[in-house]
CSV table of C-alpha atoms in Angstrom, one decimal:
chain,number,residue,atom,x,y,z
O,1,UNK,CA,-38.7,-8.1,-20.7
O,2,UNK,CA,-39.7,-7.0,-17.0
O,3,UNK,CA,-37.7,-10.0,-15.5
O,4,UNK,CA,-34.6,-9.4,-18.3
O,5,UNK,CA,-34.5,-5.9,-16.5
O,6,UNK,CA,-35.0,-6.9,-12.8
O,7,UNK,CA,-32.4,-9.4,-13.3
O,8,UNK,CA,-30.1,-6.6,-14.5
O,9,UNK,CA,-31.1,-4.1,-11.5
O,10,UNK,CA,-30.4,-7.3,-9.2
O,11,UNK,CA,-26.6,-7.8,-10.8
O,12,UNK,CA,-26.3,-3.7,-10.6
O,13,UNK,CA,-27.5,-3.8,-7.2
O,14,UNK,CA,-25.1,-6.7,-6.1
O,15,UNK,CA,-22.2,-5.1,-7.6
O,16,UNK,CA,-22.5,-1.8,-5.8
O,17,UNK,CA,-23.2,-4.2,-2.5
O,18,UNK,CA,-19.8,-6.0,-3.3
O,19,UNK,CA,-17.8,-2.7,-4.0
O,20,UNK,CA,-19.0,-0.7,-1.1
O,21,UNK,CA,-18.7,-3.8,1.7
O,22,UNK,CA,-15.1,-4.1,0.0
O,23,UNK,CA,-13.4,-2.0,3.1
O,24,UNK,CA,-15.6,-4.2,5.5
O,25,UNK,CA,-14.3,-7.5,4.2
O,26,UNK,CA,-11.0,-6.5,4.1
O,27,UNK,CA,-11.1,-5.5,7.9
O,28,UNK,CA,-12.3,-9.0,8.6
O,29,UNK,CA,-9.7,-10.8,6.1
O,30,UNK,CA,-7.3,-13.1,8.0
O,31,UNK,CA,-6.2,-11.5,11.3
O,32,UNK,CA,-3.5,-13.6,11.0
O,33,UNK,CA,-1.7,-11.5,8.4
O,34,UNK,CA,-1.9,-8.9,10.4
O,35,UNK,CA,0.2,-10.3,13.2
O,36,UNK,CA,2.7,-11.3,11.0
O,37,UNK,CA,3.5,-8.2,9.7
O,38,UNK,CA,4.3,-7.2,13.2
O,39,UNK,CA,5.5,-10.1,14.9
O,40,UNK,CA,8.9,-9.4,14.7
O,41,UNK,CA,10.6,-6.1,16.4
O,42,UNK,CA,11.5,-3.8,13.7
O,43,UNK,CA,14.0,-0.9,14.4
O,44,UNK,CA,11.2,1.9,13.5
O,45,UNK,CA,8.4,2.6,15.5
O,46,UNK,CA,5.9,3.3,12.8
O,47,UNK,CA,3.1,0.8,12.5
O,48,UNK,CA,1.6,-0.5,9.2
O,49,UNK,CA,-1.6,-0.9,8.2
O,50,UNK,CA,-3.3,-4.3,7.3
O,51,UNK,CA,-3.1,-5.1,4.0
O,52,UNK,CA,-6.5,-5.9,3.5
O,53,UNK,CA,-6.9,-8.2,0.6
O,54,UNK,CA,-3.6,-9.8,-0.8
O,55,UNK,CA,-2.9,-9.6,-4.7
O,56,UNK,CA,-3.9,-13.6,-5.0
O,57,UNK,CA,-7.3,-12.9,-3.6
O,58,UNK,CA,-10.1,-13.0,-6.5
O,59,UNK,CA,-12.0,-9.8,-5.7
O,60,UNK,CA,-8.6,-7.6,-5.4
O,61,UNK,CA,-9.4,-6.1,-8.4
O,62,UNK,CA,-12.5,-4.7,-6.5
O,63,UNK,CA,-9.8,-2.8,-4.1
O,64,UNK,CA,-7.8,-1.6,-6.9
O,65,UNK,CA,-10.9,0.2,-8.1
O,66,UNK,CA,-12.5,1.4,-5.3
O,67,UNK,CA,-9.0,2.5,-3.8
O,68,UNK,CA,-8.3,4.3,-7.7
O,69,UNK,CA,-11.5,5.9,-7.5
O,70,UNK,CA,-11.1,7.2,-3.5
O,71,UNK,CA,-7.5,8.2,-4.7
O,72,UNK,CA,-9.2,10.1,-7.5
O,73,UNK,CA,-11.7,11.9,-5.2
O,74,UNK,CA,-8.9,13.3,-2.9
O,75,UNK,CA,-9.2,17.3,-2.5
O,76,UNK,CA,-5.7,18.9,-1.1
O,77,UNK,CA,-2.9,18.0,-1.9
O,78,UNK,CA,-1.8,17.4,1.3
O,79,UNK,CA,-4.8,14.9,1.3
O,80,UNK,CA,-3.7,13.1,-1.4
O,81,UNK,CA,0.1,12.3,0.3
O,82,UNK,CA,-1.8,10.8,3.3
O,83,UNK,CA,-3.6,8.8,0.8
O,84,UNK,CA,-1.0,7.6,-1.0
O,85,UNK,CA,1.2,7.2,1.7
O,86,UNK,CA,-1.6,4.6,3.3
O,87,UNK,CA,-1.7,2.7,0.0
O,88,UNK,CA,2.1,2.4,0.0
O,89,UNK,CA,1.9,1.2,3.8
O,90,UNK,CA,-0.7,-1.6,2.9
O,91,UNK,CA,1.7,-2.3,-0.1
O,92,UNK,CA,4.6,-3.0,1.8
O,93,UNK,CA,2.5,-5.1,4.7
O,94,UNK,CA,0.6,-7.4,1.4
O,95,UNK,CA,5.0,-8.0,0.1
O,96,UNK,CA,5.7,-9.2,3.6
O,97,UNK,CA,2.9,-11.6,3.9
O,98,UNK,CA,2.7,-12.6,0.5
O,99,UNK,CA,7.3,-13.6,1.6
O,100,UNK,CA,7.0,-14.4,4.8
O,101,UNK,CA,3.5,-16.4,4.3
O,102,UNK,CA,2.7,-17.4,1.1
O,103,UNK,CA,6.4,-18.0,-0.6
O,104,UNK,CA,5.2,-15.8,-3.4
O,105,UNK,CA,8.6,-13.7,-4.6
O,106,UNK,CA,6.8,-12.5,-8.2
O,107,UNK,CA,3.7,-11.3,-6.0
O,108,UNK,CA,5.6,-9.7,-3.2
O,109,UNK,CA,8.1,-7.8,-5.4
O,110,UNK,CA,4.8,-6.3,-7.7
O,111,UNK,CA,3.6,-5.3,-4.6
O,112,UNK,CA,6.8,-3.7,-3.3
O,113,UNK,CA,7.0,-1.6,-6.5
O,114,UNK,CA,3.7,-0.6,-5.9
O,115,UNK,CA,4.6,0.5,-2.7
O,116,UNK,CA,7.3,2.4,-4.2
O,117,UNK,CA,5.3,4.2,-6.4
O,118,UNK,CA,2.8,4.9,-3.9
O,119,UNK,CA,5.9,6.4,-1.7
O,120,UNK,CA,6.9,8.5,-4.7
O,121,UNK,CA,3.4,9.6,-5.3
O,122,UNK,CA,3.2,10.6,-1.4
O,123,UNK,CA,6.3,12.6,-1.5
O,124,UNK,CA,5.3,14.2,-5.1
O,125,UNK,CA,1.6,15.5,-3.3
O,126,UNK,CA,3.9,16.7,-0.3
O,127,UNK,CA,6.3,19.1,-2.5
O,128,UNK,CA,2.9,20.4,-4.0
O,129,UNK,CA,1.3,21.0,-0.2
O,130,UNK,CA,4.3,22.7,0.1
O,131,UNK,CA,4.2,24.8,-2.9
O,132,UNK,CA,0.4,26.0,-1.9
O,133,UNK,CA,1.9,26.7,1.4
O,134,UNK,CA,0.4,24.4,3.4
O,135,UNK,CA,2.6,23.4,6.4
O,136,UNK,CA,4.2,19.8,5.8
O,137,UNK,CA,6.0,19.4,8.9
O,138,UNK,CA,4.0,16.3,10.4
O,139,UNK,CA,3.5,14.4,6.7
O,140,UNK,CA,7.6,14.8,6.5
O,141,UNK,CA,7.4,13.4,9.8
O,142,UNK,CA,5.1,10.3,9.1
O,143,UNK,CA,7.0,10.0,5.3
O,144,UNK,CA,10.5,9.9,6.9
O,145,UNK,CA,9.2,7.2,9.7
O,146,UNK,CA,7.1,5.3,6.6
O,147,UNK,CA,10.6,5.2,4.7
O,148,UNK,CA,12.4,3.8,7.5
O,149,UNK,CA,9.7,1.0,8.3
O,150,UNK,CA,9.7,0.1,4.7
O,151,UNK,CA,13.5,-0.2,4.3
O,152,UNK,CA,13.3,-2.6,7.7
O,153,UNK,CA,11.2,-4.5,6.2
O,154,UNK,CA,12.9,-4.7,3.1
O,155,UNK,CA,15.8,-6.0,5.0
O,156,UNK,CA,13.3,-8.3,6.1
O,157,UNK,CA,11.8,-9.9,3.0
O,158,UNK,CA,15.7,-10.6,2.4
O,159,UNK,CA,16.1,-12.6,4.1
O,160,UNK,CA,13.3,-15.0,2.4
O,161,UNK,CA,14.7,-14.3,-1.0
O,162,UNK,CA,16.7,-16.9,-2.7
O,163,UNK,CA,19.9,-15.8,-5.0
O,164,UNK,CA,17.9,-15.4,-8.2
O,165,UNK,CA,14.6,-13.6,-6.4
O,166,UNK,CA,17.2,-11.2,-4.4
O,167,UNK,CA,18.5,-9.0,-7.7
O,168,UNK,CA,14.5,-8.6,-7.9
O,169,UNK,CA,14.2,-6.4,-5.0
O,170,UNK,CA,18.4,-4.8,-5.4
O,171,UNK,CA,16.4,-2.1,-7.9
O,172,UNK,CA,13.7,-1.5,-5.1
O,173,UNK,CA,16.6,-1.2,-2.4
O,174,UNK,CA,18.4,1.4,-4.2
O,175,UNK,CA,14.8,2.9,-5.0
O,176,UNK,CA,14.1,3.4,-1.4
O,177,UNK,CA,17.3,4.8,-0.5
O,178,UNK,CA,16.8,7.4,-3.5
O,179,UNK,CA,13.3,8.4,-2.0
O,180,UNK,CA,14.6,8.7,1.5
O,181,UNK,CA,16.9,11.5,0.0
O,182,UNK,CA,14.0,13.3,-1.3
O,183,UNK,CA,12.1,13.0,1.8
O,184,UNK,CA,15.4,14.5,3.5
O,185,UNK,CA,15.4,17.4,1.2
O,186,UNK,CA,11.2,17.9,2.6
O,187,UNK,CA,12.7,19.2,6.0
C-alpha cells in the first residue's frame, strides 16, 4: 500500500515537473523554427514570437493547458489583450513553420484560425480596457502592427498553398481584413 502511494506521489510529482518546465522546453525547441519565421523581410516591422512547440509535437497538449490556465489567471482586462495577443503571435509563427517547414496545410490552417481567434479575443479585452477607462493607445498600437504582420504572412503561407489548400485560408483572409477594421475603429 505505501509503495502503491509513493508510486502515485512520484507520477503526481513528475507531471507538475513536466507542466511547469513546459515554457523552458519550448525556449530550447528547434532554434531553427525560429529563424524561419523571420528569414524573409516582411513589410511590417513587428516581430513574432517563437512558436514554442508545434501542434504535431506530443506534449502540445501540455501548452494548451498550461497556456488555458495562465489565460484564465489574467487580472485586467488590458492584461488579458496582451495575453491573447501573444497566443495569436505564436499562432501565426507555428502556421508558417508548420507551411513553410513541415508541408502541413490541415495543421497550419487550425493554427491560423487559432490565431484568429486569439486576434479577436485580443481586440474583444481591448474594447473592455477601454470601457473601464484604461488608456489603450499603445495595445492599438501593438494590435494594428500584429494585424499587419499576420496579413504578410498570410500572403506568405500563399504562396505554399496548392489550388485546393488555398480556399482554406480565403475565409481567414477575409477574417483578417474584418478584424483590421475593428482594430481601426480602437483609434
Amino acid at each position: 500500500m505505501k509503495y502503491l502511494i509513493m508510486k502515485i506521489n512520484i507520477r503526481i510529482f513528475v507531471v507538475i515537473l513536466l507542466i511547469s518546465h513546459l515554457s523552458f522546453l519550448t525556449s530550447v525547441s528547434v532554434s531553427a523554427q525560429e529563424s524561419s519565421v523571420s528569414s524573409k523581410p516582411l513589410t511590417t516591422s513587428y516581430d513574432l514570437v517563437h512558436p514554442g512547440l508545434l501542434p504535431d509535437h506530443p506534449f502540445y497538449f501540455l501548452k494548451v493547458a498550461r497556456d488555458n490556465l495562465m489565460g484564465f489567471f489574467k487580472g485586467p482586462p488590458i492584461d488579458r489583450a496582451s495575453f491573447a495577443l501573444l497566443q495569436s503571435d505564436k499562432q501565426v509563427a507555428a502556421s508558417h513553420v508548420l507551411i513553410t517547414k513541415k508541408q502541413n496545410a490541415d495543421l497550419a490552417h487550425t493554427s491560423f484560425v487559432s490565431a484568429q481567434d486569439y486576434y479577436e479575443q485580443a481586440i474583444m479585452h481591448t474594447l473592455v480596457a477601454q470601457k473601464e477607462g484604461i488608456n489603450i493607445q499603445e495595445m492599438s498600437a501593438k494590435l494594428s502592427q500584429a494585424g499587419a504582420k499576420h496579413q504578410a504572412i498570410l500572403n506568405e503561407i500563399e504562396q505554399y498553398l496548392d489550388a485546393k489548400d488555398q480556399t482554406m485560408f480565403d475565409e481567414e483572409k477575409e477574417q483578417s481584413e474584418k478584424l483590421a477594421q475593428m482594430v481601426q475603429s480602437l483609434h
